[in-house]
């Protein structure tokens, strides 16, 4: 007879067995797939980064549509069958390659690793031609310096790819190429034509973007020799500068130092500038109306020649030819001689004097008129690149003269003059 204790133990064991059987028969809690990560390699070598990016993106999209949101157990229990399905889908989407191996680690974060093998013909060479559109050869030369590595980069992108994949992998021949050009040449839009084959041909059309250089000019800022003596050099340099019209302003800004240096080399090769050792330097102001500013200076001498034509002034000194020869003493002091010829009727003034330059702010000096036996104090104050003030005090006649000038061109300046004795008038100055 079974004791009551034994019966209790048997009942307890039976209950535990029943509970265990019930728990084991229950399915595990569902774990939906939340994320798919894709890794990739290729038979025979690495894929070009742009191709790998495109393929990974495509496989990730496939994985997300097929797997994300579904229970991972549904796939892990039948992994072989589902892996074959995934491989078949990838083979249909990724043109030019076939899946040689695929493994999937199913879970909440599912990892897919795919090995691809190229099929068909392989690109073995790439011929890249860049079309610079309507740019002059001189302008295209600057652009070509920036794009010198583009043919090599296109080879790196395309060589080794299946020929059939080029049309599919638009990111290689189009988007990736544009990305390359946007980094190398951000001032241009690049359009591509790709003729795929074992010897692939790529033609790139460059189109300027943004503001375009439409005009150009050369301006003398500081000179210590007559401008007419440098006319040939200025015209040659200005012609070279004009050939850069059509370039984007942003491109010219980025290369302003190089362009200014090249223009300066043209100036320095002029026979007059070279013979007399005139030091030139240039600054390029990039804009739709581009400007090259030139300084042409000698170490010791200052030579200036001008013709003045006065309008609205009484008297017979309305036409003046002025010449000045000066010599530097140190960097800021100048001793000079100056002569003024008044053609109708013929008359002269001859001066001797010195001046001191206070930085770029003011030039102050004294001169003596040997013809009139008069002492003069004068000052000249530049106001930017175009405007200037001048003042002259004749101590003998006790006259003050004021002038406000505007530089119209390299060779022409317009000045408004007021004199205590003669009143006010306009003066046109030819800077020879």
PDB file of N, CA, C and O in Angstrom, residues 71-143:
ATOM      1  N   UNK A  71       9.740  38.079 -38.213  1.00  0.00           N
ATOM      2  CA  UNK A  71      10.390  37.332 -37.138  1.00  0.00           C
ATOM      3  C   UNK A  71      11.631  36.634 -37.684  1.00  0.00           C
ATOM      4  O   UNK A  71      11.575  35.922 -38.688  1.00  0.00           O
ATOM      5  N   UNK A  72      12.736  36.823 -36.996  1.00  0.00           N
ATOM      6  CA  UNK A  72      13.993  36.237 -37.468  1.00  0.00           C
ATOM      7  C   UNK A  72      13.949  34.718 -37.447  1.00  0.00           C
ATOM      8  O   UNK A  72      14.609  34.052 -38.262  1.00  0.00           O
ATOM      9  N   UNK A  73      13.108  34.132 -36.552  1.00  0.00           N
ATOM     10  CA  UNK A  73      13.042  32.672 -36.470  1.00  0.00           C
ATOM     11  C   UNK A  73      12.486  32.057 -37.736  1.00  0.00           C
ATOM     12  O   UNK A  73      12.838  30.930 -38.098  1.00  0.00           O
ATOM     13  N   UNK A  74      11.604  32.787 -38.422  1.00  0.00           N
ATOM     14  CA  UNK A  74      11.050  32.273 -39.671  1.00  0.00           C
ATOM     15  C   UNK A  74      12.144  32.020 -40.692  1.00  0.00           C
ATOM     16  O   UNK A  74      12.057  31.105 -41.510  1.00  0.00           O
ATOM     17  N   UNK A  75      13.216  32.866 -40.662  1.00  0.00           N
ATOM     18  CA  UNK A  75      14.300  32.746 -41.619  1.00  0.00           C
ATOM     19  C   UNK A  75      15.411  31.823 -41.129  1.00  0.00           C
ATOM     20  O   UNK A  75      15.979  31.041 -41.905  1.00  0.00           O
ATOM     21  N   UNK A  76      15.725  31.921 -39.837  1.00  0.00           N
ATOM     22  CA  UNK A  76      16.837  31.116 -39.314  1.00  0.00           C
ATOM     23  C   UNK A  76      16.521  29.627 -39.366  1.00  0.00           C
ATOM     24  O   UNK A  76      17.429  28.804 -39.546  1.00  0.00           O
ATOM     25  N   UNK A  77      15.236  29.253 -39.232  1.00  0.00           N
ATOM     26  CA  UNK A  77      14.864  27.839 -39.289  1.00  0.00           C
ATOM     27  C   UNK A  77      14.953  27.289 -40.701  1.00  0.00           C
ATOM     28  O   UNK A  77      15.052  26.080 -40.903  1.00  0.00           O
ATOM     29  N   UNK A  78      14.901  28.196 -41.710  1.00  0.00           N
ATOM     30  CA  UNK A  78      14.975  27.755 -43.108  1.00  0.00           C
ATOM     31  C   UNK A  78      16.012  28.600 -43.848  1.00  0.00           C
ATOM     32  O   UNK A  78      15.759  29.112 -44.945  1.00  0.00           O
ATOM     33  N   UNK A  79      17.164  28.755 -43.217  1.00  0.00           N
ATOM     34  CA  UNK A  79      18.161  29.698 -43.734  1.00  0.00           C
ATOM     35  C   UNK A  79      18.658  29.328 -45.122  1.00  0.00           C
ATOM     36  O   UNK A  79      18.867  30.201 -45.975  1.00  0.00           O
ATOM     37  N   UNK A  80      18.852  28.039 -45.398  1.00  0.00           N
ATOM     38  CA  UNK A  80      19.369  27.657 -46.710  1.00  0.00           C
ATOM     39  C   UNK A  80      18.439  28.091 -47.828  1.00  0.00           C
ATOM     40  O   UNK A  80      18.873  28.626 -48.850  1.00  0.00           O
ATOM     41  N   UNK A  81      17.163  27.854 -47.621  1.00  0.00           N
ATOM     42  CA  UNK A  81      16.188  28.215 -48.665  1.00  0.00           C
ATOM     43  C   UNK A  81      16.123  29.723 -48.855  1.00  0.00           C
ATOM     44  O   UNK A  81      16.107  30.224 -49.998  1.00  0.00           O
ATOM     45  N   UNK A  82      16.076  30.462 -47.750  1.00  0.00           N
ATOM     46  CA  UNK A  82      15.981  31.912 -47.853  1.00  0.00           C
ATOM     47  C   UNK A  82      17.262  32.521 -48.414  1.00  0.00           C
ATOM     48  O   UNK A  82      17.236  33.523 -49.135  1.00  0.00           O
ATOM     49  N   UNK A  83      18.413  31.946 -48.080  1.00  0.00           N
ATOM     50  CA  UNK A  83      19.680  32.446 -48.636  1.00  0.00           C
ATOM     51  C   UNK A  83      19.710  32.318 -50.141  1.00  0.00           C
ATOM     52  O   UNK A  83      20.205  33.193 -50.860  1.00  0.00           O
ATOM     53  N   UNK A  84      19.170  31.191 -50.651  1.00  0.00           N
ATOM     54  CA  UNK A  84      19.105  31.000 -52.099  1.00  0.00           C
ATOM     55  C   UNK A  84      18.183  32.033 -52.750  1.00  0.00           C
ATOM     56  O   UNK A  84      18.458  32.552 -53.834  1.00  0.00           O
ATOM     57  N   UNK A  85      17.080  32.331 -52.074  1.00  0.00           N
ATOM     58  CA  UNK A  85      16.150  33.347 -52.597  1.00  0.00           C
ATOM     59  C   UNK A  85      16.826  34.711 -52.644  1.00  0.00           C
ATOM     60  O   UNK A  85      16.730  35.439 -53.645  1.00  0.00           O
ATOM     61  N   UNK A  86      17.534  35.060 -51.565  1.00  0.00           N
ATOM     62  CA  UNK A  86      18.232  36.352 -51.532  1.00  0.00           C
ATOM     63  C   UNK A  86      19.292  36.431 -52.624  1.00  0.00           C
ATOM     64  O   UNK A  86      19.428  37.452 -53.315  1.00  0.00           O
ATOM     65  N   UNK A  87      20.031  35.343 -52.793  1.00  0.00           N
ATOM     66  CA  UNK A  87      21.073  35.333 -53.822  1.00  0.00           C
ATOM     67  C   UNK A  87      20.455  35.516 -55.206  1.00  0.00           C
ATOM     68  O   UNK A  87      20.997  36.227 -56.065  1.00  0.00           O
ATOM     69  N   UNK A  88      19.302  34.864 -55.439  1.00  0.00           N
ATOM     70  CA  UNK A  88      18.640  34.989 -56.739  1.00  0.00           C
ATOM     71  C   UNK A  88      18.175  36.417 -56.979  1.00  0.00           C
ATOM     72  O   UNK A  88      18.323  36.953 -58.092  1.00  0.00           O
ATOM     73  N   UNK A  89      17.634  37.057 -55.945  1.00  0.00           N
ATOM     74  CA  UNK A  89      17.181  38.454 -56.088  1.00  0.00           C
ATOM     75  C   UNK A  89      18.365  39.369 -56.383  1.00  0.00           C
ATOM     76  O   UNK A  89      18.294  40.240 -57.269  1.00  0.00           O
ATOM     77  N   UNK A  90      19.462  39.174 -55.655  1.00  0.00           N
ATOM     78  CA  UNK A  90      20.650  40.006 -55.866  1.00  0.00           C
ATOM     79  C   UNK A  90      21.189  39.820 -57.275  1.00  0.00           C
ATOM     80  O   UNK A  90      21.582  40.773 -57.946  1.00  0.00           O
ATOM     81  N   UNK A  91      21.202  38.573 -57.764  1.00  0.00           N
ATOM     82  CA  UNK A  91      21.677  38.318 -59.128  1.00  0.00           C
ATOM     83  C   UNK A  91      20.842  39.048 -60.168  1.00  0.00           C
ATOM     84  O   UNK A  91      21.350  39.452 -61.222  1.00  0.00           O
ATOM     85  N   UNK A  92      19.574  39.235 -59.890  1.00  0.00           N
ATOM     86  CA  UNK A  92      18.697  39.907 -60.851  1.00  0.00           C
ATOM     87  C   UNK A  92      18.866  41.431 -60.801  1.00  0.00           C
ATOM     88  O   UNK A  92      18.613  42.123 -61.785  1.00  0.00           O
ATOM     89  N   UNK A  93      19.284  41.938 -59.649  1.00  0.00           N
ATOM     90  CA  UNK A  93      19.374  43.397 -59.469  1.00  0.00           C
ATOM     91  C   UNK A  93      20.762  43.931 -59.805  1.00  0.00           C
ATOM     92  O   UNK A  93      20.908  44.975 -60.462  1.00  0.00           O
ATOM     93  N   UNK A  94      21.800  43.229 -59.364  1.00  0.00           N
ATOM     94  CA  UNK A  94      23.173  43.703 -59.549  1.00  0.00           C
ATOM     95  C   UNK A  94      23.679  43.188 -60.896  1.00  0.00           C
ATOM     96  O   UNK A  94      24.056  42.028 -61.026  1.00  0.00           O
ATOM     97  N   UNK A  95      23.682  44.073 -61.889  1.00  0.00           N
ATOM     98  CA  UNK A  95      24.052  43.687 -63.251  1.00  0.00           C
ATOM     99  C   UNK A  95      25.576  43.631 -63.383  1.00  0.00           C
ATOM    100  O   UNK A  95      26.289  44.494 -62.895  1.00  0.00           O
ATOM    101  N   UNK A  96      26.040  42.592 -64.096  1.00  0.00           N
ATOM    102  CA  UNK A  96      27.473  42.462 -64.349  1.00  0.00           C
ATOM    103  C   UNK A  96      28.192  41.600 -63.336  1.00  0.00           C
ATOM    104  O   UNK A  96      29.380  41.321 -63.504  1.00  0.00           O
ATOM    105  N   UNK A  97      27.488  41.203 -62.280  1.00  0.00           N
ATOM    106  CA  UNK A  97      28.073  40.349 -61.256  1.00  0.00           C
ATOM    107  C   UNK A  97      27.110  39.212 -60.936  1.00  0.00           C
ATOM    108  O   UNK A  97      25.894  39.316 -61.152  1.00  0.00           O
ATOM    109  N   UNK A  98      27.643  38.132 -60.393  1.00  0.00           N
ATOM    110  CA  UNK A  98      26.829  37.053 -59.857  1.00  0.00           C
ATOM    111  C   UNK A  98      27.317  36.731 -58.449  1.00  0.00           C
ATOM    112  O   UNK A  98      28.491  36.912 -58.119  1.00  0.00           O
ATOM    113  N   UNK A  99      26.370  36.268 -57.627  1.00  0.00           N
ATOM    114  CA  UNK A  99      26.705  35.931 -56.242  1.00  0.00           C
ATOM    115  C   UNK A  99      27.410  34.575 -56.232  1.00  0.00           C
ATOM    116  O   UNK A  99      26.839  33.558 -56.646  1.00  0.00           O
ATOM    117  N   UNK A 100      28.665  34.572 -55.777  1.00  0.00           N
ATOM    118  CA  UNK A 100      29.392  33.311 -55.649  1.00  0.00           C
ATOM    119  C   UNK A 100      29.284  32.742 -54.243  1.00  0.00           C
ATOM    120  O   UNK A 100      29.479  31.542 -54.037  1.00  0.00           O
ATOM    121  N   UNK A 101      28.946  33.581 -53.282  1.00  0.00           N
ATOM    122  CA  UNK A 101      28.764  33.092 -51.909  1.00  0.00           C
ATOM    123  C   UNK A 101      27.929  34.115 -51.154  1.00  0.00           C
ATOM    124  O   UNK A 101      28.051  35.329 -51.389  1.00  0.00           O
ATOM    125  N   UNK A 102      27.049  33.597 -50.279  1.00  0.00           N
ATOM    126  CA  UNK A 102      26.214  34.477 -49.458  1.00  0.00           C
ATOM    127  C   UNK A 102      25.986  33.813 -48.119  1.00  0.00           C
ATOM    128  O   UNK A 102      25.643  32.626 -48.041  1.00  0.00           O
ATOM    129  N   UNK A 103      26.198  34.552 -47.056  1.00  0.00           N
ATOM    130  CA  UNK A 103      25.915  34.055 -45.707  1.00  0.00           C
ATOM    131  C   UNK A 103      25.155  35.119 -44.940  1.00  0.00           C
ATOM    132  O   UNK A 103      25.403  36.319 -45.110  1.00  0.00           O
ATOM    133  N   UNK A 104      24.209  34.637 -44.114  1.00  0.00           N
ATOM    134  CA  UNK A 104      23.368  35.569 -43.353  1.00  0.00           C
ATOM    135  C   UNK A 104      23.348  35.139 -41.899  1.00  0.00           C
ATOM    136  O   UNK A 104      23.108  33.960 -41.586  1.00  0.00           O
ATOM    137  N   UNK A 105      23.602  36.048 -41.010  1.00  0.00           N
ATOM    138  CA  UNK A 105      23.489  35.821 -39.571  1.00  0.00           C
ATOM    139  C   UNK A 105      22.222  36.525 -39.115  1.00  0.00           C
ATOM    140  O   UNK A 105      22.197  37.737 -38.904  1.00  0.00           O
ATOM    141  N   UNK A 106      21.118  35.732 -39.044  1.00  0.00           N
ATOM    142  CA  UNK A 106      19.813  36.303 -38.724  1.00  0.00           C
ATOM    143  C   UNK A 106      19.732  36.691 -37.254  1.00  0.00           C
ATOM    144  O   UNK A 106      20.236  35.984 -36.382  1.00  0.00           O
ATOM    145  N   UNK A 107      19.081  37.753 -36.975  1.00  0.00           N
ATOM    146  CA  UNK A 107      18.881  38.239 -35.624  1.00  0.00           C
ATOM    147  C   UNK A 107      18.212  39.603 -35.680  1.00  0.00           C
ATOM    148  O   UNK A 107      17.805  40.082 -36.748  1.00  0.00           O
ATOM    149  N   UNK A 108      18.079  40.197 -34.513  1.00  0.00           N
ATOM    150  CA  UNK A 108      17.470  41.540 -34.486  1.00  0.00           C
ATOM    151  C   UNK A 108      18.274  42.497 -35.369  1.00  0.00           C
ATOM    152  O   UNK A 108      17.698  43.287 -36.105  1.00  0.00           O
ATOM    153  N   UNK A 109      19.606  42.417 -35.299  1.00  0.00           N
ATOM    154  CA  UNK A 109      20.487  43.100 -36.238  1.00  0.00           C
ATOM    155  C   UNK A 109      21.057  42.034 -37.173  1.00  0.00           C
ATOM    156  O   UNK A 109      22.015  41.340 -36.819  1.00  0.00           O
ATOM    157  N   UNK A 110      20.459  41.854 -38.309  1.00  0.00           N
ATOM    158  CA  UNK A 110      20.842  40.810 -39.256  1.00  0.00           C
ATOM    159  C   UNK A 110      22.021  41.276 -40.097  1.00  0.00           C
ATOM    160  O   UNK A 110      22.040  42.412 -40.586  1.00  0.00           O
ATOM    161  N   UNK A 111      23.017  40.390 -40.252  1.00  0.00           N
ATOM    162  CA  UNK A 111      24.215  40.709 -41.032  1.00  0.00           C
ATOM    163  C   UNK A 111      24.262  39.821 -42.266  1.00  0.00           C
ATOM    164  O   UNK A 111      24.176  38.592 -42.157  1.00  0.00           O
ATOM    165  N   UNK A 112      24.400  40.462 -43.438  1.00  0.00           N
ATOM    166  CA  UNK A 112      24.494  39.741 -44.707  1.00  0.00           C
ATOM    167  C   UNK A 112      25.885  39.974 -45.278  1.00  0.00           C
ATOM    168  O   UNK A 112      26.313  41.123 -45.429  1.00  0.00           O
ATOM    169  N   UNK A 113      26.585  38.914 -45.614  1.00  0.00           N
ATOM    170  CA  UNK A 113      27.880  39.034 -46.282  1.00  0.00           C
ATOM    171  C   UNK A 113      27.770  38.381 -47.654  1.00  0.00           C
ATOM    172  O   UNK A 113      27.362  37.217 -47.774  1.00  0.00           O
ATOM    173  N   UNK A 114      28.143  39.131 -48.682  1.00  0.00           N
ATOM    174  CA  UNK A 114      28.003  38.675 -50.061  1.00  0.00           C
ATOM    175  C   UNK A 114      29.360  38.727 -50.745  1.00  0.00           C
ATOM    176  O   UNK A 114      30.103  39.701 -50.620  1.00  0.00           O
ATOM    177  N   UNK A 115      29.679  37.663 -51.468  1.00  0.00           N
ATOM    178  CA  UNK A 115      30.864  37.638 -52.316  1.00  0.00           C
ATOM    179  C   UNK A 115      30.393  37.629 -53.772  1.00  0.00           C
ATOM    180  O   UNK A 115      29.591  36.769 -54.159  1.00  0.00           O
ATOM    181  N   UNK A 116      30.863  38.609 -54.555  1.00  0.00           N
ATOM    182  CA  UNK A 116      30.444  38.746 -55.946  1.00  0.00           C
ATOM    183  C   UNK A 116      31.561  38.345 -56.892  1.00  0.00           C
ATOM    184  O   UNK A 116      32.747  38.532 -56.587  1.00  0.00           O
ATOM    185  N   UNK A 117      31.143  37.834 -58.016  1.00  0.00           N
ATOM    186  CA  UNK A 117      32.095  37.476 -59.065  1.00  0.00           C
ATOM    187  C   UNK A 117      31.669  38.160 -60.354  1.00  0.00           C
ATOM    188  O   UNK A 117      30.512  38.045 -60.776  1.00  0.00           O
ATOM    189  N   UNK A 118      32.584  38.932 -60.984  1.00  0.00           N
ATOM    190  CA  UNK A 118      32.209  39.602 -62.239  1.00  0.00           C
ATOM    191  C   UNK A 118      31.950  38.578 -63.342  1.00  0.00           C
ATOM    192  O   UNK A 118      32.575  37.525 -63.386  1.00  0.00           O
ATOM    193  N   UNK A 119      31.030  38.919 -64.232  1.00  0.00           N
ATOM    194  CA  UNK A 119      30.721  38.056 -65.370  1.00  0.00           C
ATOM    195  C   UNK A 119      30.842  38.865 -66.653  1.00  0.00           C
ATOM    196  O   UNK A 119      30.678  40.088 -66.658  1.00  0.00           O
ATOM    197  N   UNK A 120      31.122  38.218 -67.736  1.00  0.00           N
ATOM    198  CA  UNK A 120      31.218  38.891 -69.020  1.00  0.00           C
ATOM    199  C   UNK A 120      32.546  39.599 -69.184  1.00  0.00           C
ATOM    200  O   UNK A 120      33.524  39.362 -68.481  1.00  0.00           O
ATOM    201  N   UNK A 121      32.588  40.547 -70.130  1.00  0.00           N
ATOM    202  CA  UNK A 121      33.807  41.280 -70.441  1.00  0.00           C
ATOM    203  C   UNK A 121      34.131  42.285 -69.339  1.00  0.00           C
ATOM    204  O   UNK A 121      33.249  42.832 -68.695  1.00  0.00           O
ATOM    205  N   UNK A 122      35.421  42.532 -69.167  1.00  0.00           N
ATOM    206  CA  UNK A 122      35.910  43.447 -68.134  1.00  0.00           C
ATOM    207  C   UNK A 122      36.499  44.686 -68.805  1.00  0.00           C
ATOM    208  O   UNK A 122      37.141  44.600 -69.863  1.00  0.00           O
ATOM    209  N   UNK A 123      36.265  45.855 -68.206  1.00  0.00           N
ATOM    210  CA  UNK A 123      36.874  47.096 -68.704  1.00  0.00           C
ATOM    211  C   UNK A 123      38.385  47.033 -68.440  1.00  0.00           C
ATOM    212  O   UNK A 123      38.823  46.853 -67.306  1.00  0.00           O
ATOM    213  N   UNK A 124      39.165  47.190 -69.510  1.00  0.00           N
ATOM    214  CA  UNK A 124      40.615  47.065 -69.396  1.00  0.00           C
ATOM    215  C   UNK A 124      41.342  48.409 -69.586  1.00  0.00           C
ATOM    216  O   UNK A 124      42.478  48.559 -69.151  1.00  0.00           O
ATOM    217  N   UNK A 125      40.710  49.355 -70.218  1.00  0.00           N
ATOM    218  CA  UNK A 125      41.317  50.684 -70.381  1.00  0.00           C
ATOM    219  C   UNK A 125      40.215  51.724 -70.454  1.00  0.00           C
ATOM    220  O   UNK A 125      39.073  51.421 -70.821  1.00  0.00           O
ATOM    221  N   UNK A 126      40.557  52.949 -70.079  1.00  0.00           N
ATOM    222  CA  UNK A 126      39.600  54.063 -70.092  1.00  0.00           C
ATOM    223  C   UNK A 126      40.257  55.258 -70.763  1.00  0.00           C
ATOM    224  O   UNK A 126      41.353  55.675 -70.376  1.00  0.00           O
ATOM    225  N   UNK A 127      39.600  55.780 -71.788  1.00  0.00           N
ATOM    226  CA  UNK A 127      40.077  56.969 -72.501  1.00  0.00           C
ATOM    227  C   UNK A 127      39.165  58.130 -72.130  1.00  0.00           C
ATOM    228  O   UNK A 127      37.990  58.136 -72.486  1.00  0.00           O
ATOM    229  N   UNK A 128      39.703  59.091 -71.381  1.00  0.00           N
ATOM    230  CA  UNK A 128      38.907  60.227 -70.894  1.00  0.00           C
ATOM    231  C   UNK A 128      39.274  61.488 -71.658  1.00  0.00           C
ATOM    232  O   UNK A 128      40.445  61.852 -71.750  1.00  0.00           O
ATOM    233  N   UNK A 129      38.264  62.151 -72.202  1.00  0.00           N
ATOM    234  CA  UNK A 129      38.435  63.420 -72.917  1.00  0.00           C
ATOM    235  C   UNK A 129      37.592  64.472 -72.210  1.00  0.00           C
ATOM    236  O   UNK A 129      36.422  64.227 -71.887  1.00  0.00           O
ATOM    237  N   UNK A 130      38.186  65.641 -71.967  1.00  0.00           N
ATOM    238  CA  UNK A 130      37.466  66.733 -71.309  1.00  0.00           C
ATOM    239  C   UNK A 130      37.201  67.824 -72.328  1.00  0.00           C
ATOM    240  O   UNK A 130      38.115  68.306 -72.999  1.00  0.00           O
ATOM    241  N   UNK A 131      35.938  68.203 -72.455  1.00  0.00           N
ATOM    242  CA  UNK A 131      35.511  69.258 -73.378  1.00  0.00           C
ATOM    243  C   UNK A 131      35.314  70.543 -72.578  1.00  0.00           C
ATOM    244  O   UNK A 131      34.473  70.592 -71.672  1.00  0.00           O
ATOM    245  N   UNK A 132      36.097  71.583 -72.923  1.00  0.00           N
ATOM    246  CA  UNK A 132      36.045  72.842 -72.168  1.00  0.00           C
ATOM    247  C   UNK A 132      35.076  73.852 -72.760  1.00  0.00           C
ATOM    248  O   UNK A 132      35.079  75.028 -72.382  1.00  0.00           O
ATOM    249  N   UNK A 133      34.253  73.405 -73.681  1.00  0.00           N
ATOM    250  CA  UNK A 133      33.215  74.265 -74.224  1.00  0.00           C
ATOM    251  C   UNK A 133      33.786  75.454 -74.967  1.00  0.00           C
ATOM    252  O   UNK A 133      34.711  75.341 -75.761  1.00  0.00           O
ATOM    253  N   UNK A 134      33.244  76.630 -74.696  1.00  0.00           N
ATOM    254  CA  UNK A 134      33.630  77.842 -75.412  1.00  0.00           C
ATOM    255  C   UNK A 134      34.808  78.582 -74.816  1.00  0.00           C
ATOM    256  O   UNK A 134      35.090  79.719 -75.229  1.00  0.00           O
ATOM    257  N   UNK A 135      35.511  78.002 -73.853  1.00  0.00           N
ATOM    258  CA  UNK A 135      36.654  78.684 -73.254  1.00  0.00           C
ATOM    259  C   UNK A 135      37.783  78.811 -74.266  1.00  0.00           C
ATOM    260  O   UNK A 135      37.999  77.935 -75.107  1.00  0.00           O
ATOM    261  N   UNK A 136      38.522  79.908 -74.177  1.00  0.00           N
ATOM    262  CA  UNK A 136      39.700  80.080 -75.016  1.00  0.00           C
ATOM    263  C   UNK A 136      40.780  79.084 -74.589  1.00  0.00           C
ATOM    264  O   UNK A 136      40.746  78.578 -73.458  1.00  0.00           O
ATOM    265  N   UNK A 137      41.754  78.807 -75.458  1.00  0.00           N
ATOM    266  CA  UNK A 137      42.838  77.899 -75.054  1.00  0.00           C
ATOM    267  C   UNK A 137      43.556  78.368 -73.793  1.00  0.00           C
ATOM    268  O   UNK A 137      43.964  77.547 -72.957  1.00  0.00           O
ATOM    269  N   UNK A 138      43.721  79.700 -73.637  1.00  0.00           N
ATOM    270  CA  UNK A 138      44.405  80.230 -72.447  1.00  0.00           C
ATOM    271  C   UNK A 138      43.589  79.963 -71.184  1.00  0.00           C
ATOM    272  O   UNK A 138      44.134  79.570 -70.142  1.00  0.00           O
ATOM    273  N   UNK A 139      42.268  80.176 -71.264  1.00  0.00           N
ATOM    274  CA  UNK A 139      41.415  79.918 -70.099  1.00  0.00           C
ATOM    275  C   UNK A 139      41.350  78.421 -69.808  1.00  0.00           C
ATOM    276  O   UNK A 139      41.408  77.995 -68.651  1.00  0.00           O
ATOM    277  N   UNK A 140      41.238  77.607 -70.878  1.00  0.00           N
ATOM    278  CA  UNK A 140      41.161  76.156 -70.698  1.00  0.00           C
ATOM    279  C   UNK A 140      42.430  75.613 -70.059  1.00  0.00           C
ATOM    280  O   UNK A 140      42.386  74.599 -69.341  1.00  0.00           O
ATOM    281  N   UNK A 141      43.573  76.272 -70.303  1.00  0.00           N
ATOM    282  CA  UNK A 141      44.830  75.805 -69.729  1.00  0.00           C
ATOM    283  C   UNK A 141      44.779  75.833 -68.201  1.00  0.00           C
ATOM    284  O   UNK A 141      45.280  74.909 -67.531  1.00  0.00           O
ATOM    285  N   UNK A 142      44.177  76.874 -67.622  1.00  0.00           N
ATOM    286  CA  UNK A 142      44.064  76.938 -66.162  1.00  0.00           C
ATOM    287  C   UNK A 142      43.134  75.846 -65.644  1.00  0.00           C
ATOM    288  O   UNK A 142      43.400  75.228 -64.603  1.00  0.00           O
ATOM    289  N   UNK A 143      42.036  75.602 -66.355  1.00  0.00           N
ATOM    290  CA  UNK A 143      41.098  74.549 -65.938  1.00  0.00           C
ATOM    291  C   UNK A 143      41.766  73.186 -66.066  1.00  0.00           C
ATOM    292  O   UNK A 143      41.605  72.312 -65.211  1.00  0.00           O
TER     293      UNK A 143
END
